[in-house]
Amino acid sequence: MSVSLDDLPLRDDLRGKTPYGAPQAPLPVALNVNENSHPVPEDVADDILDGIAHALRDINRYPDREFSALREGFADYLGEGLQQEQIWAANGSNEVLQHILQAFAGPGRTAFGFGPTYSMYPLLTAGTGARYIAGTRGDDFTLSPSDAAAQVDAVQPDVIFLCSPNNPTGTPLSLETIEAVYDASHGIVIVDEAYFEFAPHEQASAVTLLQGRERLVVSRTMSKAFAFAGARVGYMAADPALIDALRLVRLPYHLSALTQAAATAALRHAPAMLGMVDEIVVQRDRISATLSALGYTPYESWSNFVLFGGVDDPAATWKALYDRGILIRDVGLPHTLRVTAGTEEESTAFLEALASL
Ligand code: PMP
């Protein structure tokens, strides 16, 4: 007889919850989890392999707990005069967010995000025993400084998530809104810039707001623009004191020597690794334009995906595309679906399949 979760002494606050579960189906065109469809360039892959081979020779020893070379690399990449004392990294930005919640949320505390937003925020919050509170967005999923500040002021959460640009909607977020939320709160304000590299080049990062704001965190990932999702590397910048708080909750040696070597080598090739960003943005804009021509209503996106409305029956459309070998995402918003901008061929395959339905 098989045992179910109900038979186990599971924490009460985890009962009835469902785990993160984007389908991982082996379809020819996978545009469902906002990955980068372009592989790492061959010469960069060779250099990463050299770095891993080198690290392997010392693999009998624990890795550098402070991952200094990697932090140096991220400080250089982010610029703005950042020092490695202001940098943290972990196994994906999901783990970065988890570290922040472990240190600043937890039992009796609250975390807050403006829904619809990244589905892991509530799950990561619940994992630390804190309560998640969902705020709201305006028309077209935008967020004005005054509205955002008023919602945060009313709740006074311990941790606030600002996804910039927002997943799953692609919506841009202004620096003014970030400043207003920071000023209205006393908690930790996380700006999740997982998709920042796909925003217009002239757009300033929230990294430019860090100076003098000791409760502000800017989180990034190598999973999207860097085409490094399988390596699991996320990072963040904040005040050195905030970074110290994360040392209280991380597991010892949480970043393996192989991860550190791979990411450090990849960062040395940042321009080549990011070489496909502009091409992805071209496909994103082509997808939006074609969706409009087909009678759908794409939302403005500064990321590598497009959320589009005007879908009568999202589950049926999702299944029809699935049957044609194309995997996109039903994020549960009424009459919408979300598609990642892939290579030109993948994007064409998606658009032609959709047009044929
Ligand atoms: N933040 C946002 C907004 C995301 O969409 C994702 C991944 N889909 C993440 C964080 C986490 O990505 P990773 O753990 O691969 O860095």
mmCIF file of C-alpha atoms and ligand atoms in Angstrom:
data_model
loop_
_atom_site.group_PDB
_atom_site.id
_atom_site.type_symbol
_atom_site.label_atom_id
_atom_site.label_comp_id
_atom_site.label_asym_id
_atom_site.label_seq_id
_atom_site.Cartn_x
_atom_site.Cartn_y
_atom_site.Cartn_z
ATOM 1 C CA MET A 1 0.000 0.000 0.000
ATOM 2 C CA SER A 2 1.446 3.365 -0.941
ATOM 3 C CA VAL A 3 1.832 6.163 1.543
ATOM 4 C CA SER A 4 0.530 9.686 0.824
ATOM 5 C CA LEU A 5 1.636 13.054 2.224
ATOM 6 C CA ASP A 6 -1.378 12.973 4.529
ATOM 7 C CA ASP A 7 0.104 9.962 6.290
ATOM 8 C CA LEU A 8 3.289 11.829 7.213
ATOM 9 C CA PRO A 9 3.887 14.245 10.098
ATOM 10 C CA LEU A 10 4.242 17.136 7.611
ATOM 11 C CA ARG A 11 4.281 20.733 8.924
ATOM 12 C CA ASP A 12 0.656 21.951 9.132
ATOM 13 C CA ASP A 13 1.466 25.092 7.147
ATOM 14 C CA LEU A 14 2.681 22.978 4.199
ATOM 15 C CA ARG A 15 -0.429 20.773 4.016
ATOM 16 C CA GLY A 16 -2.429 21.217 0.806
ATOM 17 C CA LYS A 17 0.347 23.181 -0.950
ATOM 18 C CA THR A 18 1.490 22.217 -4.461
ATOM 19 C CA PRO A 19 5.168 22.291 -5.458
ATOM 20 C CA TYR A 20 6.593 24.347 -8.342
ATOM 21 C CA GLY A 21 5.834 22.231 -11.375
ATOM 22 C CA ALA A 22 6.321 23.694 -14.842
ATOM 23 C CA PRO A 23 6.020 20.646 -17.140
ATOM 24 C CA GLN A 24 9.381 19.329 -18.396
ATOM 25 C CA ALA A 25 8.179 17.554 -21.547
ATOM 26 C CA PRO A 26 10.713 16.563 -24.233
ATOM 27 C CA LEU A 27 9.100 18.562 -27.046
ATOM 28 C CA PRO A 28 11.078 19.919 -30.010
ATOM 29 C CA VAL A 29 10.139 23.557 -29.255
ATOM 30 C CA ALA A 30 10.330 24.363 -25.507
ATOM 31 C CA LEU A 31 9.214 27.942 -24.863
ATOM 32 C CA ASN A 32 7.681 27.502 -21.426
ATOM 33 C CA VAL A 33 10.189 28.436 -18.701
ATOM 34 C CA ASN A 34 11.879 31.540 -20.106
ATOM 35 C CA GLU A 35 15.193 29.850 -20.759
ATOM 36 C CA ASN A 36 17.676 31.089 -23.333
ATOM 37 C CA SER A 37 17.310 28.811 -26.367
ATOM 38 C CA HIS A 38 20.802 29.585 -27.615
ATOM 39 C CA PRO A 39 23.603 27.276 -26.449
ATOM 40 C CA VAL A 40 26.820 28.629 -24.905
ATOM 41 C CA PRO A 41 29.286 29.520 -27.736
ATOM 42 C CA GLU A 42 31.824 26.742 -28.443
ATOM 43 C CA ASP A 43 34.989 28.680 -27.490
ATOM 44 C CA VAL A 44 33.396 29.853 -24.241
ATOM 45 C CA ALA A 45 32.318 26.289 -23.446
ATOM 46 C CA ASP A 46 35.951 25.181 -23.939
ATOM 47 C CA ASP A 47 37.200 27.782 -21.475
ATOM 48 C CA ILE A 48 34.517 26.820 -18.940
ATOM 49 C CA LEU A 49 35.585 23.182 -19.305
ATOM 50 C CA ASP A 50 39.203 24.158 -18.599
ATOM 51 C CA GLY A 51 38.068 25.942 -15.438
ATOM 52 C CA ILE A 52 36.053 22.935 -14.298
ATOM 53 C CA ALA A 53 38.954 20.563 -15.069
ATOM 54 C CA HIS A 54 41.235 22.725 -12.947
ATOM 55 C CA ALA A 55 38.759 22.793 -10.042
ATOM 56 C CA LEU A 56 38.406 19.024 -10.253
ATOM 57 C CA ARG A 57 42.029 18.560 -9.206
ATOM 58 C CA ASP A 58 41.206 20.022 -5.757
ATOM 59 C CA ILE A 59 37.778 18.479 -5.455
ATOM 60 C CA ASN A 60 38.855 16.457 -2.380
ATOM 61 C CA ARG A 61 38.827 19.790 -0.475
ATOM 62 C CA TYR A 62 35.833 21.956 0.407
ATOM 63 C CA PRO A 63 35.472 24.945 -1.942
ATOM 64 C CA ASP A 64 36.171 28.601 -1.076
ATOM 65 C CA ARG A 65 33.253 29.287 1.265
ATOM 66 C CA GLU A 66 33.347 32.970 0.327
ATOM 67 C CA PHE A 67 33.526 32.303 -3.456
ATOM 68 C CA SER A 68 35.741 35.390 -3.710
ATOM 69 C CA ALA A 69 36.739 35.094 -7.376
ATOM 70 C CA LEU A 70 33.120 34.741 -8.401
ATOM 71 C CA ARG A 71 31.983 37.686 -6.257
ATOM 72 C CA GLU A 72 34.737 39.778 -7.808
ATOM 73 C CA GLY A 73 33.429 38.771 -11.245
ATOM 74 C CA PHE A 74 29.853 39.783 -10.414
ATOM 75 C CA ALA A 75 31.001 43.106 -8.908
ATOM 76 C CA ASP A 76 32.860 43.873 -12.158
ATOM 77 C CA TYR A 77 29.923 42.813 -14.289
ATOM 78 C CA LEU A 78 27.390 44.955 -12.378
ATOM 79 C CA GLY A 79 29.702 47.999 -12.329
ATOM 80 C CA GLU A 80 28.572 51.123 -10.447
ATOM 81 C CA GLY A 81 31.750 50.837 -8.349
ATOM 82 C CA LEU A 82 30.403 47.796 -6.491
ATOM 83 C CA GLN A 83 32.870 45.871 -4.307
ATOM 84 C CA GLN A 84 32.789 42.117 -3.685
ATOM 85 C CA GLU A 85 31.651 42.770 -0.079
ATOM 86 C CA GLN A 86 28.349 43.896 -1.615
ATOM 87 C CA ILE A 87 27.854 40.701 -3.631
ATOM 88 C CA TRP A 88 26.226 37.387 -2.746
ATOM 89 C CA ALA A 89 25.519 34.344 -4.915
ATOM 90 C CA ALA A 90 23.795 30.982 -4.642
ATOM 91 C CA ASN A 91 22.442 28.038 -6.631
ATOM 92 C CA GLY A 92 20.049 30.053 -8.776
ATOM 93 C CA SER A 93 18.399 33.302 -7.755
ATOM 94 C CA ASN A 94 15.713 31.120 -6.183
ATOM 95 C CA GLU A 95 18.256 30.210 -3.514
ATOM 96 C CA VAL A 96 19.362 33.843 -3.219
ATOM 97 C CA LEU A 97 15.719 34.764 -2.497
ATOM 98 C CA GLN A 98 15.457 31.869 -0.049
ATOM 99 C CA HIS A 99 18.512 33.089 1.868
ATOM 100 C CA ILE A 100 16.988 36.570 2.163
ATOM 101 C CA LEU A 101 13.683 35.135 3.416
ATOM 102 C CA GLN A 102 15.442 32.811 5.871
ATOM 103 C CA ALA A 103 17.251 35.793 7.363
ATOM 104 C CA PHE A 104 14.482 38.417 7.247
ATOM 105 C CA ALA A 105 11.137 36.572 7.086
ATOM 106 C CA GLY A 106 10.361 33.355 9.026
ATOM 107 C CA PRO A 107 7.636 32.562 11.565
ATOM 108 C CA GLY A 108 5.460 35.498 12.618
ATOM 109 C CA ARG A 109 6.695 37.691 9.761
ATOM 110 C CA THR A 110 5.268 38.650 6.378
ATOM 111 C CA ALA A 111 6.461 38.906 2.791
ATOM 112 C CA PHE A 112 4.608 40.846 0.114
ATOM 113 C CA GLY A 113 4.456 40.933 -3.684
ATOM 114 C CA PHE A 114 2.277 42.649 -6.290
ATOM 115 C CA GLY A 115 0.297 39.918 -8.060
ATOM 116 C CA PRO A 116 0.309 38.472 -10.574
ATOM 117 C CA THR A 117 4.034 37.985 -10.095
ATOM 118 C CA TYR A 118 6.660 35.230 -9.872
ATOM 119 C CA SER A 119 4.975 32.104 -8.512
ATOM 120 C CA MET A 120 7.917 31.109 -6.327
ATOM 121 C CA TYR A 121 7.620 34.152 -4.021
ATOM 122 C CA PRO A 122 4.720 32.652 -2.003
ATOM 123 C CA LEU A 123 6.290 29.184 -1.978
ATOM 124 C CA LEU A 124 9.701 30.388 -0.810
ATOM 125 C CA THR A 125 7.980 32.526 1.825
ATOM 126 C CA ALA A 126 5.896 29.597 3.097
ATOM 127 C CA GLY A 127 9.036 27.481 3.230
ATOM 128 C CA THR A 128 10.448 29.777 5.913
ATOM 129 C CA GLY A 129 7.195 29.729 7.906
ATOM 130 C CA ALA A 130 6.320 33.341 7.073
ATOM 131 C CA ARG A 131 2.985 34.582 5.705
ATOM 132 C CA TYR A 132 2.722 35.818 2.114
ATOM 133 C CA ILE A 133 0.457 38.755 1.313
ATOM 134 C CA ALA A 134 -0.499 39.496 -2.307
ATOM 135 C CA GLY A 135 -0.921 43.116 -3.384
ATOM 136 C CA THR A 136 -2.512 44.209 -6.641
ATOM 137 C CA ARG A 137 -1.531 45.883 -9.906
ATOM 138 C CA GLY A 138 -3.311 48.425 -12.061
ATOM 139 C CA ASP A 139 -4.617 48.067 -15.616
ATOM 140 C CA ASP A 140 -2.232 46.190 -17.901
ATOM 141 C CA PHE A 141 -0.385 44.979 -14.765
ATOM 142 C CA THR A 142 1.459 48.283 -14.293
ATOM 143 C CA LEU A 143 2.363 49.647 -10.858
ATOM 144 C CA SER A 144 2.418 53.379 -10.114
ATOM 145 C CA PRO A 145 4.657 54.807 -7.372
ATOM 146 C CA SER A 146 1.734 56.140 -5.321
ATOM 147 C CA ASP A 147 -0.362 52.968 -5.522
ATOM 148 C CA ALA A 148 2.607 50.711 -4.716
ATOM 149 C CA ALA A 149 3.689 52.886 -1.779
ATOM 150 C CA ALA A 150 0.150 53.040 -0.354
ATOM 151 C CA GLN A 151 -0.238 49.239 -0.455
ATOM 152 C CA VAL A 152 3.132 48.690 1.221
ATOM 153 C CA ASP A 153 2.447 51.370 3.823
ATOM 154 C CA ALA A 154 -0.842 49.681 4.783
ATOM 155 C CA VAL A 155 0.761 46.243 5.293
ATOM 156 C CA GLN A 156 4.304 47.108 6.446
ATOM 157 C CA PRO A 157 5.740 43.743 5.352
ATOM 158 C CA ASP A 158 9.106 42.455 6.550
ATOM 159 C CA VAL A 159 10.163 41.574 2.996
ATOM 160 C CA ILE A 160 8.852 43.083 -0.268
ATOM 161 C CA PHE A 161 9.308 41.591 -3.746
ATOM 162 C CA LEU A 162 9.456 43.921 -6.739
ATOM 163 C CA CYS A 163 9.913 41.955 -9.951
ATOM 164 C CA SER A 164 11.511 44.192 -12.597
ATOM 165 C CA PRO A 165 10.496 43.455 -15.310
ATOM 166 C CA ASN A 166 7.678 41.365 -13.887
ATOM 167 C CA ASN A 167 7.194 37.646 -14.503
ATOM 168 C CA PRO A 168 4.735 36.389 -15.870
ATOM 169 C CA THR A 169 3.542 39.651 -17.402
ATOM 170 C CA GLY A 170 6.790 41.227 -18.717
ATOM 171 C CA THR A 171 5.720 44.596 -17.275
ATOM 172 C CA PRO A 172 8.435 47.250 -16.771
ATOM 173 C CA LEU A 173 8.853 48.800 -13.302
ATOM 174 C CA SER A 174 10.118 52.357 -12.878
ATOM 175 C CA LEU A 175 12.927 53.370 -10.518
ATOM 176 C CA GLU A 176 10.445 55.899 -9.081
ATOM 177 C CA THR A 177 8.182 53.053 -7.965
ATOM 178 C CA ILE A 178 11.128 51.279 -6.319
ATOM 179 C CA GLU A 179 12.115 54.465 -4.477
ATOM 180 C CA ALA A 180 8.526 55.077 -3.369
ATOM 181 C CA VAL A 181 8.167 51.530 -2.018
ATOM 182 C CA TYR A 182 11.475 51.802 -0.202
ATOM 183 C CA ASP A 183 10.494 55.099 1.411
ATOM 184 C CA ALA A 184 7.078 53.728 2.461
ATOM 185 C CA SER A 185 8.528 50.635 4.135
ATOM 186 C CA HIS A 186 10.771 49.519 6.965
ATOM 187 C CA GLY A 187 11.418 46.035 5.565
ATOM 188 C CA ILE A 188 13.816 44.504 3.075
ATOM 189 C CA VAL A 189 13.003 45.552 -0.505
ATOM 190 C CA ILE A 190 14.097 43.001 -3.130
ATOM 191 C CA VAL A 191 14.203 44.140 -6.742
ATOM 192 C CA ASP A 192 14.269 40.894 -8.758
ATOM 193 C CA GLU A 193 16.032 41.784 -12.011
ATOM 194 C CA ALA A 194 16.116 38.214 -13.372
ATOM 195 C CA TYR A 195 15.215 39.541 -16.845
ATOM 196 C CA PHE A 196 16.934 42.934 -16.657
ATOM 197 C CA GLU A 197 19.300 42.381 -19.601
ATOM 198 C CA PHE A 198 16.306 42.170 -21.989
ATOM 199 C CA ALA A 199 15.094 45.688 -21.064
ATOM 200 C CA PRO A 200 15.964 48.660 -23.327
ATOM 201 C CA HIS A 201 19.713 49.332 -23.128
ATOM 202 C CA GLU A 202 19.283 52.880 -21.811
ATOM 203 C CA GLN A 203 17.237 51.631 -18.854
ATOM 204 C CA ALA A 204 19.014 52.108 -15.484
ATOM 205 C CA SER A 205 19.201 49.157 -13.098
ATOM 206 C CA ALA A 206 18.064 49.372 -9.478
ATOM 207 C CA VAL A 207 21.773 48.818 -8.713
ATOM 208 C CA THR A 208 22.039 52.607 -9.199
ATOM 209 C CA LEU A 209 19.754 53.039 -6.142
ATOM 210 C CA LEU A 210 21.809 50.942 -3.703
ATOM 211 C CA GLN A 211 23.954 53.757 -2.319
ATOM 212 C CA GLY A 212 22.485 54.899 1.013
ATOM 213 C CA ARG A 213 19.672 52.300 0.990
ATOM 214 C CA GLU A 214 20.793 49.554 3.368
ATOM 215 C CA ARG A 215 17.493 47.625 3.116
ATOM 216 C CA LEU A 216 17.588 47.383 -0.700
ATOM 217 C CA VAL A 217 18.592 44.177 -2.557
ATOM 218 C CA VAL A 218 19.000 43.801 -6.313
ATOM 219 C CA SER A 219 18.843 40.173 -7.388
ATOM 220 C CA ARG A 220 19.976 38.783 -10.761
ATOM 221 C CA THR A 221 20.480 35.398 -12.401
ATOM 222 C CA MET A 222 22.741 33.752 -14.978
ATOM 223 C CA SER A 223 19.803 31.533 -16.042
ATOM 224 C CA LYS A 224 18.279 33.861 -18.625
ATOM 225 C CA ALA A 225 20.481 36.328 -20.525
ATOM 226 C CA PHE A 226 23.670 34.319 -19.783
ATOM 227 C CA ALA A 227 22.168 31.064 -21.151
ATOM 228 C CA PHE A 228 23.359 29.262 -17.999
ATOM 229 C CA ALA A 229 20.137 27.899 -16.459
ATOM 230 C CA GLY A 230 21.516 24.379 -16.033
ATOM 231 C CA ALA A 231 24.486 25.616 -13.993
ATOM 232 C CA ARG A 232 22.193 27.116 -11.298
ATOM 233 C CA VAL A 233 23.804 30.460 -10.528
ATOM 234 C CA GLY A 234 22.018 33.519 -9.153
ATOM 235 C CA TYR A 235 23.521 36.570 -7.453
ATOM 236 C CA MET A 236 22.627 39.841 -5.778
ATOM 237 C CA ALA A 237 24.024 43.171 -4.654
ATOM 238 C CA ALA A 238 23.267 44.902 -1.348
ATOM 239 C CA ASP A 239 24.882 46.579 1.645
ATOM 240 C CA PRO A 240 27.727 44.474 3.174
ATOM 241 C CA ALA A 241 25.778 44.261 6.457
ATOM 242 C CA LEU A 242 22.836 42.653 4.669
ATOM 243 C CA ILE A 243 25.220 40.165 3.050
ATOM 244 C CA ASP A 244 26.493 39.297 6.547
ATOM 245 C CA ALA A 245 22.949 38.370 7.560
ATOM 246 C CA LEU A 246 22.828 35.806 4.739
ATOM 247 C CA ARG A 247 25.949 34.085 6.102
ATOM 248 C CA LEU A 248 23.832 33.152 9.143
ATOM 249 C CA VAL A 249 21.454 31.009 7.106
ATOM 250 C CA ARG A 250 23.353 29.603 4.114
ATOM 251 C CA LEU A 251 24.667 26.061 4.264
ATOM 252 C CA PRO A 252 28.436 25.849 4.652
ATOM 253 C CA TYR A 253 30.127 25.725 1.223
ATOM 254 C CA HIS A 254 26.782 26.124 -0.544
ATOM 255 C CA LEU A 255 28.397 26.899 -3.918
ATOM 256 C CA SER A 256 30.319 23.884 -5.193
ATOM 257 C CA ALA A 257 33.841 24.298 -6.550
ATOM 258 C CA LEU A 258 32.548 23.186 -9.967
ATOM 259 C CA THR A 259 29.782 25.801 -9.935
ATOM 260 C CA GLN A 260 32.217 28.519 -8.879
ATOM 261 C CA ALA A 261 34.712 27.546 -11.590
ATOM 262 C CA ALA A 262 32.056 27.357 -14.313
ATOM 263 C CA ALA A 263 30.436 30.660 -13.409
ATOM 264 C CA THR A 264 33.736 32.501 -12.982
ATOM 265 C CA ALA A 265 34.883 31.323 -16.422
ATOM 266 C CA ALA A 266 31.521 32.200 -18.012
ATOM 267 C CA LEU A 267 31.655 35.696 -16.507
ATOM 268 C CA ARG A 268 35.067 36.306 -18.095
ATOM 269 C CA HIS A 269 33.202 35.935 -21.398
ATOM 270 C CA ALA A 270 30.210 38.066 -20.447
ATOM 271 C CA PRO A 271 29.963 39.893 -23.820
ATOM 272 C CA ALA A 272 29.962 36.586 -25.763
ATOM 273 C CA MET A 273 27.580 34.939 -23.289
ATOM 274 C CA LEU A 274 25.211 37.896 -23.655
ATOM 275 C CA GLY A 275 25.645 37.970 -27.435
ATOM 276 C CA MET A 276 22.202 36.527 -28.111
ATOM 277 C CA VAL A 277 20.241 39.009 -25.985
ATOM 278 C CA ASP A 278 19.600 41.450 -28.835
ATOM 279 C CA GLU A 279 18.528 38.608 -31.143
ATOM 280 C CA ILE A 280 16.085 37.361 -28.460
ATOM 281 C CA VAL A 281 14.673 40.878 -28.092
ATOM 282 C CA VAL A 282 14.109 40.993 -31.875
ATOM 283 C CA GLN A 283 12.170 37.709 -31.655
ATOM 284 C CA ARG A 284 10.200 38.955 -28.637
ATOM 285 C CA ASP A 285 9.099 42.057 -30.529
ATOM 286 C CA ARG A 286 8.289 40.009 -33.636
ATOM 287 C CA ILE A 287 6.185 37.633 -31.515
ATOM 288 C CA SER A 288 4.279 40.576 -30.004
ATOM 289 C CA ALA A 289 3.669 42.190 -33.413
ATOM 290 C CA THR A 290 2.515 38.922 -34.980
ATOM 291 C CA LEU A 291 0.265 38.098 -32.015
ATOM 292 C CA SER A 292 -1.421 41.485 -32.475
ATOM 293 C CA ALA A 293 -1.861 40.796 -36.190
ATOM 294 C CA LEU A 294 -3.475 37.461 -35.290
ATOM 295 C CA GLY A 295 -5.989 39.278 -33.081
ATOM 296 C CA TYR A 296 -4.431 38.517 -29.681
ATOM 297 C CA THR A 297 -3.503 41.205 -27.160
ATOM 298 C CA PRO A 298 0.158 40.957 -26.104
ATOM 299 C CA TYR A 299 1.180 42.932 -23.015
ATOM 300 C CA GLU A 300 4.212 45.218 -23.154
ATOM 301 C CA SER A 301 7.288 43.148 -22.275
ATOM 302 C CA TRP A 302 10.824 44.109 -21.250
ATOM 303 C CA SER A 303 11.759 40.469 -20.714
ATOM 304 C CA ASN A 304 12.442 37.416 -22.917
ATOM 305 C CA PHE A 305 8.792 36.317 -22.978
ATOM 306 C CA VAL A 306 5.372 37.634 -23.944
ATOM 307 C CA LEU A 307 2.093 37.274 -22.062
ATOM 308 C CA PHE A 308 -0.833 37.565 -24.452
ATOM 309 C CA GLY A 309 -4.550 37.906 -23.839
ATOM 310 C CA GLY A 310 -7.529 37.258 -26.071
ATOM 311 C CA VAL A 311 -7.242 33.466 -25.720
ATOM 312 C CA ASP A 312 -10.780 32.035 -25.477
ATOM 313 C CA ASP A 313 -9.746 28.734 -23.911
ATOM 314 C CA PRO A 314 -6.099 28.795 -22.729
ATOM 315 C CA ALA A 315 -6.054 25.094 -21.754
ATOM 316 C CA ALA A 316 -7.319 24.050 -25.203
ATOM 317 C CA THR A 317 -4.869 26.312 -27.056
ATOM 318 C CA TRP A 318 -2.009 25.103 -24.840
ATOM 319 C CA LYS A 319 -2.917 21.472 -25.626
ATOM 320 C CA ALA A 320 -3.289 22.118 -29.369
ATOM 321 C CA LEU A 321 0.218 23.649 -29.443
ATOM 322 C CA TYR A 322 1.535 20.784 -27.299
ATOM 323 C CA ASP A 323 0.200 18.297 -29.853
ATOM 324 C CA ARG A 324 2.159 20.206 -32.516
ATOM 325 C CA GLY A 325 5.398 19.835 -30.512
ATOM 326 C CA ILE A 326 5.366 23.310 -28.984
ATOM 327 C CA LEU A 327 5.474 23.832 -25.234
ATOM 328 C CA ILE A 328 4.378 27.214 -23.851
ATOM 329 C CA ARG A 329 2.957 28.158 -20.440
ATOM 330 C CA ASP A 330 -0.524 28.544 -19.028
ATOM 331 C CA VAL A 331 0.204 30.693 -15.969
ATOM 332 C CA GLY A 332 -3.397 30.556 -14.779
ATOM 333 C CA LEU A 333 -4.376 34.121 -15.708
ATOM 334 C CA PRO A 334 -7.798 34.102 -17.398
ATOM 335 C CA HIS A 335 -7.728 34.156 -21.224
ATOM 336 C CA THR A 336 -3.930 34.434 -21.417
ATOM 337 C CA LEU A 337 -0.894 32.324 -22.267
ATOM 338 C CA ARG A 338 2.823 33.069 -21.947
ATOM 339 C CA VAL A 339 5.480 32.235 -24.513
ATOM 340 C CA THR A 340 9.252 32.555 -24.271
ATOM 341 C CA ALA A 341 11.076 34.212 -27.186
ATOM 342 C CA GLY A 342 13.252 31.435 -28.623
ATOM 343 C CA THR A 343 15.499 31.273 -31.651
ATOM 344 C CA GLU A 344 14.102 32.664 -34.907
ATOM 345 C CA GLU A 345 13.134 29.106 -36.009
ATOM 346 C CA GLU A 346 11.408 28.283 -32.696
ATOM 347 C CA SER A 347 9.540 31.585 -32.650
ATOM 348 C CA THR A 348 8.405 31.003 -36.234
ATOM 349 C CA ALA A 349 7.277 27.466 -35.373
ATOM 350 C CA PHE A 350 5.197 28.823 -32.480
ATOM 351 C CA LEU A 351 3.628 31.631 -34.511
ATOM 352 C CA GLU A 352 2.815 29.377 -37.480
ATOM 353 C CA ALA A 353 1.297 26.710 -35.243
ATOM 354 C CA LEU A 354 -0.811 29.291 -33.425
ATOM 355 C CA ALA A 355 -1.959 30.838 -36.709
ATOM 356 C CA SER A 356 -2.991 27.397 -37.964
ATOM 357 C CA LEU A 357 -5.307 26.660 -35.011
HETATM 358 N N1 PMP B 1 13.051 35.401 -10.490
HETATM 359 C C1 PMP B 1 12.213 35.356 -11.524
HETATM 360 C C2 PMP B 1 11.344 36.528 -11.775
HETATM 361 C C3 PMP B 1 12.151 34.236 -12.353
HETATM 362 O O1 PMP B 1 11.300 34.208 -13.378
HETATM 363 C C4 PMP B 1 13.000 33.138 -12.087
HETATM 364 C C5 PMP B 1 13.000 31.873 -12.918
HETATM 365 N N2 PMP B 1 11.966 31.639 -13.733
HETATM 366 C C6 PMP B 1 13.848 33.227 -10.973
HETATM 367 C C7 PMP B 1 13.856 34.371 -10.211
HETATM 368 C C8 PMP B 1 14.734 32.095 -10.563
HETATM 369 O O2 PMP B 1 15.631 31.710 -11.517
HETATM 370 P P1 PMP B 1 16.964 30.950 -11.156
HETATM 371 O O3 PMP B 1 16.771 30.243 -9.866
HETATM 372 O O4 PMP B 1 17.172 30.035 -12.312
HETATM 373 O O5 PMP B 1 18.019 32.009 -11.055
#
